[in-house]
PDB file of C-alpha atoms in Angstrom:
ATOM      1  CA  UNK A  90      17.249 -18.713  27.737  1.00 88.00           C
ATOM      2  CA  UNK A  91      19.810 -18.059  25.083  1.00 90.00           C
ATOM      3  CA  UNK A  92      19.210 -15.902  22.091  1.00 92.00           C
ATOM      4  CA  UNK A  93      19.490 -19.006  19.777  1.00 93.00           C
ATOM      5  CA  UNK A  94      16.895 -20.839  21.944  1.00 92.00           C
ATOM      6  CA  UNK A  95      14.534 -17.891  21.945  1.00 93.00           C
ATOM      7  CA  UNK A  96      14.816 -17.557  18.183  1.00 94.00           C
ATOM      8  CA  UNK A  97      14.183 -21.305  17.663  1.00 95.00           C
ATOM      9  CA  UNK A  98      11.201 -21.344  19.947  1.00 94.00           C
ATOM     10  CA  UNK A  99       9.649 -18.296  18.307  1.00 96.00           C
ATOM     11  CA  UNK A 100       9.921 -19.925  14.851  1.00 97.00           C
ATOM     12  CA  UNK A 101       8.491 -23.210  16.069  1.00 97.00           C
ATOM     13  CA  UNK A 102       5.413 -21.282  17.388  1.00 97.00           C
ATOM     14  CA  UNK A 103       4.867 -19.383  14.142  1.00 98.00           C
ATOM     15  CA  UNK A 104       5.721 -22.081  11.623  1.00 98.00           C
ATOM     16  CA  UNK A 105       2.172 -23.753  11.870  1.00 96.00           C
ATOM     17  CA  UNK A 106       0.761 -20.444  10.748  1.00 95.00           C
ATOM     18  CA  UNK A 107       3.202 -18.898   8.363  1.00 95.00           C
ATOM     19  CA  UNK A 108       5.448 -21.829   7.207  1.00 97.00           C
ATOM     20  CA  UNK A 109       9.147 -22.065   8.111  1.00 96.00           C
ATOM     21  CA  UNK A 110      10.486 -19.547   5.650  1.00 97.00           C
ATOM     22  CA  UNK A 111       8.015 -16.729   6.441  1.00 97.00           C
ATOM     23  CA  UNK A 112       8.185 -17.490  10.151  1.00 97.00           C
ATOM     24  CA  UNK A 113      11.996 -16.896  10.060  1.00 96.00           C
ATOM     25  CA  UNK A 114      11.546 -13.730   8.115  1.00 97.00           C
ATOM     26  CA  UNK A 115       8.999 -12.476  10.625  1.00 97.00           C
ATOM     27  CA  UNK A 116      11.027 -13.272  13.692  1.00 97.00           C
ATOM     28  CA  UNK A 117      14.106 -11.816  12.055  1.00 96.00           C
ATOM     29  CA  UNK A 118      12.297  -8.542  11.439  1.00 96.00           C
ATOM     30  CA  UNK A 119      10.782  -8.539  14.968  1.00 96.00           C
ATOM     31  CA  UNK A 120      14.195  -8.980  16.508  1.00 94.00           C
ATOM     32  CA  UNK A 121      15.887  -6.306  14.502  1.00 94.00           C
ATOM     33  CA  UNK A 122      13.258  -3.672  14.612  1.00 93.00           C
ATOM     34  CA  UNK A 123      11.767  -4.128  18.115  1.00 92.00           C
ATOM     35  CA  UNK A 124      14.814  -5.359  20.012  1.00 92.00           C
ATOM     36  CA  UNK A 125      17.785  -4.096  17.999  1.00 91.00           C
ATOM     37  CA  UNK A 126      19.189  -7.535  17.317  1.00 92.00           C
ATOM     38  CA  UNK A 127      20.353  -7.950  13.664  1.00 91.00           C
ATOM     39  CA  UNK A 128      20.929 -11.284  11.919  1.00 88.00           C
ATOM     40  CA  UNK A 129      24.670 -11.189  12.345  1.00 89.00           C
ATOM     41  CA  UNK A 130      24.397 -10.406  16.060  1.00 88.00           C
ATOM     42  CA  UNK A 131      21.885 -13.242  16.438  1.00 85.00           C
ATOM     43  CA  UNK A 132      24.216 -15.715  14.798  1.00 85.00           C
ATOM     44  CA  UNK A 133      27.467 -14.597  16.465  1.00 85.00           C
ATOM     45  CA  UNK A 134      25.940 -14.145  19.876  1.00 85.00           C
ATOM     46  CA  UNK A 135      23.451 -16.932  19.679  1.00 83.00           C
ATOM     47  CA  UNK A 136      24.734 -18.626  22.800  1.00 88.00           C
ATOM     48  CA  UNK A 137      24.380 -15.468  25.000  1.00 88.00           C
ATOM     49  CA  UNK A 138      21.450 -14.873  27.333  1.00 84.00           C
ATOM     50  CA  UNK A 139      18.488 -13.109  25.847  1.00 86.00           C
ATOM     51  CA  UNK A 140      17.298 -11.002  28.698  1.00 85.00           C
ATOM     52  CA  UNK A 141      14.340  -9.567  26.538  1.00 87.00           C
ATOM     53  CA  UNK A 142      12.455 -12.883  26.778  1.00 84.00           C
ATOM     54  CA  UNK A 143      11.988 -12.418  30.504  1.00 82.00           C
ATOM     55  CA  UNK A 144       9.866  -9.301  29.840  1.00 82.00           C
ATOM     56  CA  UNK A 145       6.203  -9.160  28.881  1.00 91.00           C
ATOM     57  CA  UNK A 146       6.857  -7.345  25.527  1.00 93.00           C
ATOM     58  CA  UNK A 147       8.475 -10.377  23.796  1.00 95.00           C
ATOM     59  CA  UNK A 148       5.681 -12.767  24.757  1.00 94.00           C
ATOM     60  CA  UNK A 149       3.015 -10.303  23.781  1.00 96.00           C
ATOM     61  CA  UNK A 150       4.678  -9.652  20.499  1.00 96.00           C
ATOM     62  CA  UNK A 151       4.614 -13.414  19.795  1.00 96.00           C
ATOM     63  CA  UNK A 152       0.991 -13.748  20.799  1.00 97.00           C
ATOM     64  CA  UNK A 153       0.116 -10.901  18.464  1.00 97.00           C
ATOM     65  CA  UNK A 154       1.881 -12.724  15.546  1.00 98.00           C
ATOM     66  CA  UNK A 155       0.029 -15.923  16.613  1.00 97.00           C
ATOM     67  CA  UNK A 156      -3.235 -14.002  16.256  1.00 97.00           C
ATOM     68  CA  UNK A 157      -2.058 -13.241  12.627  1.00 97.00           C
ATOM     69  CA  UNK A 158      -1.418  -9.466  13.351  1.00 98.00           C
ATOM     70  CA  UNK A 159       0.901  -8.285  10.640  1.00 98.00           C
ATOM     71  CA  UNK A 160       4.480  -7.751  11.754  1.00 97.00           C
ATOM     72  CA  UNK A 161       4.451  -4.397   9.940  1.00 98.00           C
ATOM     73  CA  UNK A 162       1.771  -3.071  12.369  1.00 98.00           C
ATOM     74  CA  UNK A 163       3.767  -4.481  15.382  1.00 97.00           C
ATOM     75  CA  UNK A 164       7.016  -2.744  14.274  1.00 97.00           C
ATOM     76  CA  UNK A 165       5.141   0.256  12.940  1.00 97.00           C
ATOM     77  CA  UNK A 166       6.356   0.681   9.359  1.00 97.00           C
ATOM     78  CA  UNK A 167       6.946  -0.902   5.960  1.00 98.00           C
ATOM     79  CA  UNK A 168       9.654  -0.216   3.373  1.00 97.00           C
ATOM     80  CA  UNK A 169       8.440   1.256   0.048  1.00 98.00           C
ATOM     81  CA  UNK A 170      10.734   2.462  -2.709  1.00 98.00           C
ATOM     82  CA  UNK A 171      13.663   2.627  -0.328  1.00 97.00           C
ATOM     83  CA  UNK A 172      11.870   4.628   2.339  1.00 98.00           C
ATOM     84  CA  UNK A 173      10.328   3.703   5.699  1.00 97.00           C
ATOM     85  CA  UNK A 174       6.590   4.384   5.857  1.00 98.00           C
ATOM     86  CA  UNK A 175       4.646   4.395   9.031  1.00 98.00           C
ATOM     87  CA  UNK A 176       1.640   2.114   8.935  1.00 98.00           C
ATOM     88  CA  UNK A 177      -1.247   1.569  11.315  1.00 98.00           C
ATOM     89  CA  UNK A 178      -4.486  -0.383  11.100  1.00 97.00           C
ATOM     90  CA  UNK A 179      -5.897   2.737   9.554  1.00 98.00           C
ATOM     91  CA  UNK A 180      -3.834   2.132   6.503  1.00 98.00           C
ATOM     92  CA  UNK A 181      -3.124  -0.704   4.080  1.00 97.00           C
ATOM     93  CA  UNK A 182       0.352  -2.195   4.246  1.00 98.00           C
ATOM     94  CA  UNK A 183       2.087  -1.073   0.906  1.00 97.00           C
ATOM     95  CA  UNK A 184       2.748  -4.016  -1.401  1.00 96.00           C
ATOM     96  CA  UNK A 185       5.356  -4.750  -4.021  1.00 96.00           C
ATOM     97  CA  UNK A 186       2.810  -4.398  -6.793  1.00 97.00           C
ATOM     98  CA  UNK A 187       2.114  -0.798  -5.767  1.00 98.00           C
ATOM     99  CA  UNK A 188       5.876  -0.119  -5.767  1.00 98.00           C
ATOM    100  CA  UNK A 189       5.972  -1.572  -9.272  1.00 98.00           C
ATOM    101  CA  UNK A 190       3.218   0.771 -10.347  1.00 98.00           C
ATOM    102  CA  UNK A 191       5.220   3.828  -8.976  1.00 98.00           C
ATOM    103  CA  UNK A 192       8.295   2.593 -10.852  1.00 98.00           C
ATOM    104  CA  UNK A 193       6.344   2.498 -14.101  1.00 98.00           C
ATOM    105  CA  UNK A 194       5.064   5.991 -13.551  1.00 98.00           C
ATOM    106  CA  UNK A 195       8.480   7.333 -12.678  1.00 98.00           C
ATOM    107  CA  UNK A 196       9.902   5.800 -15.904  1.00 97.00           C
ATOM    108  CA  UNK A 197       7.812   8.393 -17.722  1.00 96.00           C
ATOM    109  CA  UNK A 198       8.225  12.165 -17.857  1.00 95.00           C
ATOM    110  CA  UNK A 199       8.079  14.035 -14.550  1.00 97.00           C
ATOM    111  CA  UNK A 200       4.688  15.568 -13.676  1.00 97.00           C
ATOM    112  CA  UNK A 201       4.184  18.802 -11.840  1.00 97.00           C
ATOM    113  CA  UNK A 202       0.487  18.435 -10.623  1.00 97.00           C
ATOM    114  CA  UNK A 203      -0.413  15.027  -9.312  1.00 98.00           C
ATOM    115  CA  UNK A 204      -3.417  13.599  -7.601  1.00 98.00           C
ATOM    116  CA  UNK A 205      -3.315  10.327  -5.650  1.00 98.00           C
ATOM    117  CA  UNK A 206      -6.757   8.978  -4.870  1.00 98.00           C
ATOM    118  CA  UNK A 207      -7.080   6.648  -1.839  1.00 98.00           C
ATOM    119  CA  UNK A 208      -3.668   7.591  -0.575  1.00 98.00           C
ATOM    120  CA  UNK A 209      -3.650   5.344   2.601  1.00 98.00           C
ATOM    121  CA  UNK A 210      -0.168   5.605   4.180  1.00 98.00           C
ATOM    122  CA  UNK A 211       0.734   8.117   1.443  1.00 98.00           C
ATOM    123  CA  UNK A 212       3.216   5.771  -0.107  1.00 98.00           C
ATOM    124  CA  UNK A 213       2.446   6.746  -3.704  1.00 98.00           C
ATOM    125  CA  UNK A 214       1.939  10.457  -3.112  1.00 98.00           C
ATOM    126  CA  UNK A 215       5.049  10.967  -0.910  1.00 98.00           C
ATOM    127  CA  UNK A 216       7.340   8.813  -3.202  1.00 98.00           C
ATOM    128  CA  UNK A 217       6.314  10.738  -6.404  1.00 98.00           C
ATOM    129  CA  UNK A 218       6.809  14.068  -4.570  1.00 98.00           C
ATOM    130  CA  UNK A 219      10.220  13.004  -3.245  1.00 98.00           C
ATOM    131  CA  UNK A 220      11.414  11.514  -6.591  1.00 98.00           C
ATOM    132  CA  UNK A 221      10.258  14.268  -8.843  1.00 98.00           C
ATOM    133  CA  UNK A 222      11.519  17.008  -6.685  1.00 96.00           C
ATOM    134  CA  UNK A 223      10.648  20.571  -5.913  1.00 96.00           C
ATOM    135  CA  UNK A 224       8.535  21.297  -9.053  1.00 95.00           C
ATOM    136  CA  UNK A 225       6.121  18.464  -8.317  1.00 98.00           C
ATOM    137  CA  UNK A 226       3.098  19.133  -6.090  1.00 97.00           C
ATOM    138  CA  UNK A 227       0.740  16.395  -5.036  1.00 98.00           C
ATOM    139  CA  UNK A 228      -2.782  16.268  -3.704  1.00 97.00           C
ATOM    140  CA  UNK A 229      -3.734  13.180  -1.856  1.00 98.00           C
ATOM    141  CA  UNK A 230      -7.325  12.136  -1.129  1.00 98.00           C
ATOM    142  CA  UNK A 231      -8.666   9.482   1.226  1.00 98.00           C
ATOM    143  CA  UNK A 232     -11.993   9.012   2.950  1.00 97.00           C
ATOM    144  CA  UNK A 233     -10.297   7.992   6.183  1.00 97.00           C
ATOM    145  CA  UNK A 234      -9.156  10.651   8.615  1.00 98.00           C
ATOM    146  CA  UNK A 235      -6.931   8.119  10.357  1.00 98.00           C
ATOM    147  CA  UNK A 236      -5.123   7.279   7.129  1.00 98.00           C
ATOM    148  CA  UNK A 237      -4.740  10.998   6.316  1.00 98.00           C
ATOM    149  CA  UNK A 238      -3.105  11.602   9.715  1.00 98.00           C
ATOM    150  CA  UNK A 239      -0.619   8.723   9.009  1.00 98.00           C
ATOM    151  CA  UNK A 240       0.044   9.930   5.515  1.00 98.00           C
ATOM    152  CA  UNK A 241       0.786  13.460   6.728  1.00 98.00           C
ATOM    153  CA  UNK A 242       3.289  12.089   9.190  1.00 98.00           C
ATOM    154  CA  UNK A 243       5.007  10.234   6.507  1.00 98.00           C
ATOM    155  CA  UNK A 244       5.164  13.313   4.297  1.00 98.00           C
ATOM    156  CA  UNK A 245       6.779  15.253   7.160  1.00 98.00           C
ATOM    157  CA  UNK A 246       9.225  12.457   7.824  1.00 98.00           C
ATOM    158  CA  UNK A 247      10.292  12.446   4.131  1.00 98.00           C
ATOM    159  CA  UNK A 248      10.647  16.196   4.054  1.00 98.00           C
ATOM    160  CA  UNK A 249       7.940  16.830   1.386  1.00 98.00           C
ATOM    161  CA  UNK A 250       5.100  18.111   3.713  1.00 97.00           C
ATOM    162  CA  UNK A 251       5.102  21.502   1.933  1.00 97.00           C
ATOM    163  CA  UNK A 252       4.359  19.867  -1.456  1.00 97.00           C
ATOM    164  CA  UNK A 253       1.802  17.284  -0.547  1.00 98.00           C
ATOM    165  CA  UNK A 254      -1.652  18.438   0.354  1.00 97.00           C
ATOM    166  CA  UNK A 255      -3.969  15.946   2.068  1.00 97.00           C
ATOM    167  CA  UNK A 256      -7.739  16.127   1.487  1.00 97.00           C
ATOM    168  CA  UNK A 257     -10.543  14.090   3.039  1.00 96.00           C
ATOM    169  CA  UNK A 258     -12.674  13.129  -0.017  1.00 96.00           C
ATOM    170  CA  UNK A 259     -14.913  10.213  -0.884  1.00 95.00           C
ATOM    171  CA  UNK A 260     -14.812   9.809  -4.750  1.00 95.00           C
ATOM    172  CA  UNK A 261     -18.179   7.991  -4.612  1.00 94.00           C
ATOM    173  CA  UNK A 262     -19.842  11.049  -3.121  1.00 91.00           C
ATOM    174  CA  UNK A 263     -21.036  14.033  -5.228  1.00 79.00           C
ATOM    175  CA  UNK A 264     -18.132  16.326  -5.945  1.00 74.00           C
ATOM    176  CA  UNK A 265     -18.222  20.107  -5.685  1.00 64.00           C
ATOM    177  CA  UNK A 266     -18.368  21.591  -9.168  1.00 55.00           C
ATOM    178  CA  UNK A 267     -15.815  24.363  -9.649  1.00 50.00           C
ATOM    179  CA  UNK A 268     -14.422  26.032 -12.794  1.00 43.00           C
ATOM    180  CA  UNK A 269     -11.037  24.551 -12.009  1.00 45.00           C
ATOM    181  CA  UNK A 270     -12.415  21.075 -11.865  1.00 48.00           C
ATOM    182  CA  UNK A 271     -14.389  21.436 -15.145  1.00 42.00           C
ATOM    183  CA  UNK A 272     -11.244  22.479 -16.983  1.00 55.00           C
ATOM    184  CA  UNK A 273      -8.978  19.916 -15.287  1.00 76.00           C
ATOM    185  CA  UNK A 274      -5.942  20.764 -13.169  1.00 92.00           C
ATOM    186  CA  UNK A 275      -3.866  17.707 -12.821  1.00 97.00           C
ATOM    187  CA  UNK A 276      -1.384  16.226 -15.294  1.00 96.00           C
ATOM    188  CA  UNK A 277      -1.305  12.810 -13.563  1.00 98.00           C
ATOM    189  CA  UNK A 278      -3.985  11.032 -11.580  1.00 98.00           C
ATOM    190  CA  UNK A 279      -3.099   7.701  -9.918  1.00 98.00           C
ATOM    191  CA  UNK A 280      -5.142   5.405  -7.767  1.00 98.00           C
ATOM    192  CA  UNK A 281      -4.926   2.068  -6.087  1.00 98.00           C
ATOM    193  CA  UNK A 282      -8.517   1.850  -5.069  1.00 98.00           C
ATOM    194  CA  UNK A 283     -10.481  -0.988  -3.397  1.00 98.00           C
ATOM    195  CA  UNK A 284     -10.592  -3.866  -5.846  1.00 97.00           C
ATOM    196  CA  UNK A 285     -10.867  -7.157  -3.887  1.00 97.00           C
ATOM    197  CA  UNK A 286     -14.192  -8.786  -4.487  1.00 97.00           C
ATOM    198  CA  UNK A 287     -16.248  -9.539  -1.347  1.00 96.00           C
ATOM    199  CA  UNK A 288     -16.325 -13.137  -2.470  1.00 96.00           C
ATOM    200  CA  UNK A 289     -12.594 -13.268  -2.568  1.00 96.00           C
ATOM    201  CA  UNK A 290     -12.320 -12.422   1.136  1.00 95.00           C
ATOM    202  CA  UNK A 291     -12.724 -16.046   2.064  1.00 93.00           C
ATOM    203  CA  UNK A 292      -9.552 -16.918   0.122  1.00 93.00           C
ATOM    204  CA  UNK A 293      -7.371 -14.249   1.912  1.00 95.00           C
ATOM    205  CA  UNK A 294      -5.122 -14.846   4.823  1.00 95.00           C
ATOM    206  CA  UNK A 295      -6.235 -13.874   8.311  1.00 96.00           C
ATOM    207  CA  UNK A 296      -3.527 -11.281   8.616  1.00 95.00           C
ATOM    208  CA  UNK A 297      -5.264  -9.238   5.904  1.00 97.00           C
ATOM    209  CA  UNK A 298      -8.959 -10.031   6.714  1.00 96.00           C
ATOM    210  CA  UNK A 299      -8.636  -9.391  10.489  1.00 96.00           C
ATOM    211  CA  UNK A 300      -6.368  -6.373  10.499  1.00 97.00           C
ATOM    212  CA  UNK A 301      -6.222  -4.303   7.340  1.00 97.00           C
ATOM    213  CA  UNK A 302      -8.963  -1.681   6.803  1.00 97.00           C
ATOM    214  CA  UNK A 303     -11.983  -3.207   4.996  1.00 96.00           C
ATOM    215  CA  UNK A 304     -12.900   0.048   3.300  1.00 94.00           C
ATOM    216  CA  UNK A 305      -9.608   0.115   1.495  1.00 96.00           C
ATOM    217  CA  UNK A 306      -9.881  -3.457   0.253  1.00 97.00           C
ATOM    218  CA  UNK A 307     -13.260  -4.665  -0.793  1.00 97.00           C
ATOM    219  CA  UNK A 308     -15.881  -3.959  -3.487  1.00 97.00           C
ATOM    220  CA  UNK A 309     -19.237  -5.770  -4.147  1.00 97.00           C
ATOM    221  CA  UNK A 310     -19.076  -8.692  -6.593  1.00 97.00           C
ATOM    222  CA  UNK A 311     -21.999  -6.976  -8.451  1.00 97.00           C
ATOM    223  CA  UNK A 312     -20.004  -3.806  -9.115  1.00 97.00           C
ATOM    224  CA  UNK A 313     -16.265  -4.482  -9.129  1.00 97.00           C
ATOM    225  CA  UNK A 314     -15.363  -1.428 -11.123  1.00 98.00           C
ATOM    226  CA  UNK A 315     -17.283   1.096  -9.053  1.00 97.00           C
ATOM    227  CA  UNK A 316     -14.217   3.130  -7.971  1.00 98.00           C
ATOM    228  CA  UNK A 317     -12.585   2.956 -11.382  1.00 98.00           C
ATOM    229  CA  UNK A 318     -15.757   4.191 -13.056  1.00 98.00           C
ATOM    230  CA  UNK A 319     -16.147   7.155 -10.566  1.00 97.00           C
ATOM    231  CA  UNK A 320     -12.447   8.190 -10.808  1.00 97.00           C
ATOM    232  CA  UNK A 321     -12.228   7.907 -14.626  1.00 97.00           C
ATOM    233  CA  UNK A 322     -15.282   9.989 -15.074  1.00 96.00           C
ATOM    234  CA  UNK A 323     -14.064  12.929 -13.045  1.00 95.00           C
ATOM    235  CA  UNK A 324     -12.889  15.855 -15.095  1.00 94.00           C
ATOM    236  CA  UNK A 325      -9.551  16.243 -13.264  1.00 95.00           C
ATOM    237  CA  UNK A 326      -6.920  15.864 -15.982  1.00 97.00           C
ATOM    238  CA  UNK A 327      -5.548  18.310 -18.409  1.00 96.00           C
ATOM    239  CA  UNK A 328      -5.382  17.256 -22.081  1.00 96.00           C
ATOM    240  CA  UNK A 329      -2.512  14.883 -22.385  1.00 96.00           C
ATOM    241  CA  UNK A 330      -2.690  13.955 -18.664  1.00 97.00           C
ATOM    242  CA  UNK A 331      -2.212  10.334 -17.582  1.00 98.00           C
ATOM    243  CA  UNK A 332      -4.561   8.255 -15.540  1.00 98.00           C
ATOM    244  CA  UNK A 333      -2.935   5.192 -13.854  1.00 98.00           C
ATOM    245  CA  UNK A 334      -4.662   2.430 -11.918  1.00 98.00           C
ATOM    246  CA  UNK A 335      -3.696  -0.657 -10.001  1.00 98.00           C
ATOM    247  CA  UNK A 336      -6.363  -3.243 -10.672  1.00 98.00           C
ATOM    248  CA  UNK A 337      -7.701  -6.688  -9.820  1.00 98.00           C
ATOM    249  CA  UNK A 338      -6.019  -9.039 -12.170  1.00 97.00           C
ATOM    250  CA  UNK A 339      -9.412 -10.549 -13.107  1.00 96.00           C
ATOM    251  CA  UNK A 340     -10.687  -7.264 -14.655  1.00 97.00           C
ATOM    252  CA  UNK A 341      -8.036  -6.016 -16.953  1.00 97.00           C
ATOM    253  CA  UNK A 342     -10.070  -6.150 -20.144  1.00 97.00           C
ATOM    254  CA  UNK A 343     -13.097  -4.624 -18.416  1.00 98.00           C
ATOM    255  CA  UNK A 344     -11.056  -1.767 -17.020  1.00 98.00           C
ATOM    256  CA  UNK A 345      -9.521  -1.192 -20.423  1.00 98.00           C
ATOM    257  CA  UNK A 346     -12.983  -1.126 -22.086  1.00 98.00           C
ATOM    258  CA  UNK A 347     -14.211   1.247 -19.397  1.00 98.00           C
ATOM    259  CA  UNK A 348     -11.446   3.834 -20.123  1.00 98.00           C
ATOM    260  CA  UNK A 349     -12.010   3.499 -23.885  1.00 98.00           C
ATOM    261  CA  UNK A 350     -15.713   4.104 -23.462  1.00 98.00           C
ATOM    262  CA  UNK A 351     -14.895   7.357 -21.667  1.00 97.00           C
ATOM    263  CA  UNK A 352     -12.755   8.395 -24.637  1.00 97.00           C
ATOM    264  CA  UNK A 353      -9.283   7.880 -23.041  1.00 98.00           C
ATOM    265  CA  UNK A 354      -6.518   7.437 -25.566  1.00 98.00           C
ATOM    266  CA  UNK A 355      -3.596   4.949 -25.722  1.00 97.00           C
ATOM    267  CA  UNK A 356      -5.265   2.710 -23.069  1.00 98.00           C
ATOM    268  CA  UNK A 357      -2.916   0.017 -22.020  1.00 98.00           C
ATOM    269  CA  UNK A 358      -3.168  -2.939 -19.675  1.00 98.00           C
ATOM    270  CA  UNK A 359       0.109  -4.006 -18.166  1.00 98.00           C
ATOM    271  CA  UNK A 360       1.272  -7.019 -16.373  1.00 97.00           C
ATOM    272  CA  UNK A 361       3.202  -7.223 -13.093  1.00 96.00           C
ATOM    273  CA  UNK A 362       6.372  -9.176 -12.475  1.00 95.00           C
ATOM    274  CA  UNK A 363       4.277 -12.336 -11.924  1.00 95.00           C
ATOM    275  CA  UNK A 364       2.654 -11.993 -15.380  1.00 96.00           C
ATOM    276  CA  UNK A 365      -0.747 -10.817 -14.031  1.00 97.00           C
ATOM    277  CA  UNK A 366      -2.836  -8.035 -15.339  1.00 97.00           C
ATOM    278  CA  UNK A 367      -2.175  -5.393 -12.581  1.00 98.00           C
ATOM    279  CA  UNK A 368      -2.004  -1.834 -14.111  1.00 98.00           C
ATOM    280  CA  UNK A 369      -4.006   0.150 -16.505  1.00 98.00           C
ATOM    281  CA  UNK A 370      -2.996   3.554 -18.087  1.00 98.00           C
ATOM    282  CA  UNK A 371      -4.934   5.943 -20.168  1.00 98.00           C
ATOM    283  CA  UNK A 372      -4.355   9.450 -21.632  1.00 98.00           C
ATOM    284  CA  UNK A 373      -6.988  12.272 -21.725  1.00 97.00           C
ATOM    285  CA  UNK A 374      -7.455  13.467 -25.233  1.00 93.00           C
TER     286      UNK A 374
END
């Protein structure tokens, strides 16, 4: 089988699931990242034999994709802010909206003491540490030990392991009360917590529902702001410190009102590139 034939056959198998455009993008990425065959090589050498199709790996990769497994988990990484982050089923796959959140934060003044709550792959924590340089130290919390292991590997790969501290912490559990926490010690807290309603799960694609970690995605319909309420109430920030959230687009006004009720100043709901309420920022008085 030639490379062109293998490519065409793979797309024909995946198109009923993903549609033609996404199927091509997925197969292109699989070929390049797993088999070292870039787009130019595929086009120029399309008539040449494709020996990889005779092995078990190629067929198994296609079967995994047909079962809706994300290509990011198959190749083992996702790009975020120009860096390659390891991802596994212990972590969410970083999205463009979260990268947009990081861009908005980085457009402000550099911060020295940062806390990322629900760090997952460490994309936010590691990116902020890398972009803000040696004076920035980041603490990153997650309830998942598996996610923390992946995040630590990403910090090491990006050369910031000495400035990012990973802590297993459940923000819904009682916090230890220390003098440092009462006074506040961070000048930036950022979180992309679970915010997908349990009822919205039925509308989501199988590649998310079947493979990405449930604990990082869903909240009860009866209490959609549970993580935002818990985080915003913690005495973590110094006066003038900023709290940033990524949010469910349905709850922009409610999240804004929550922060105002807790006496945050300059509370602002911001839209993403698609015009949806996606980010909220507040400042500690």
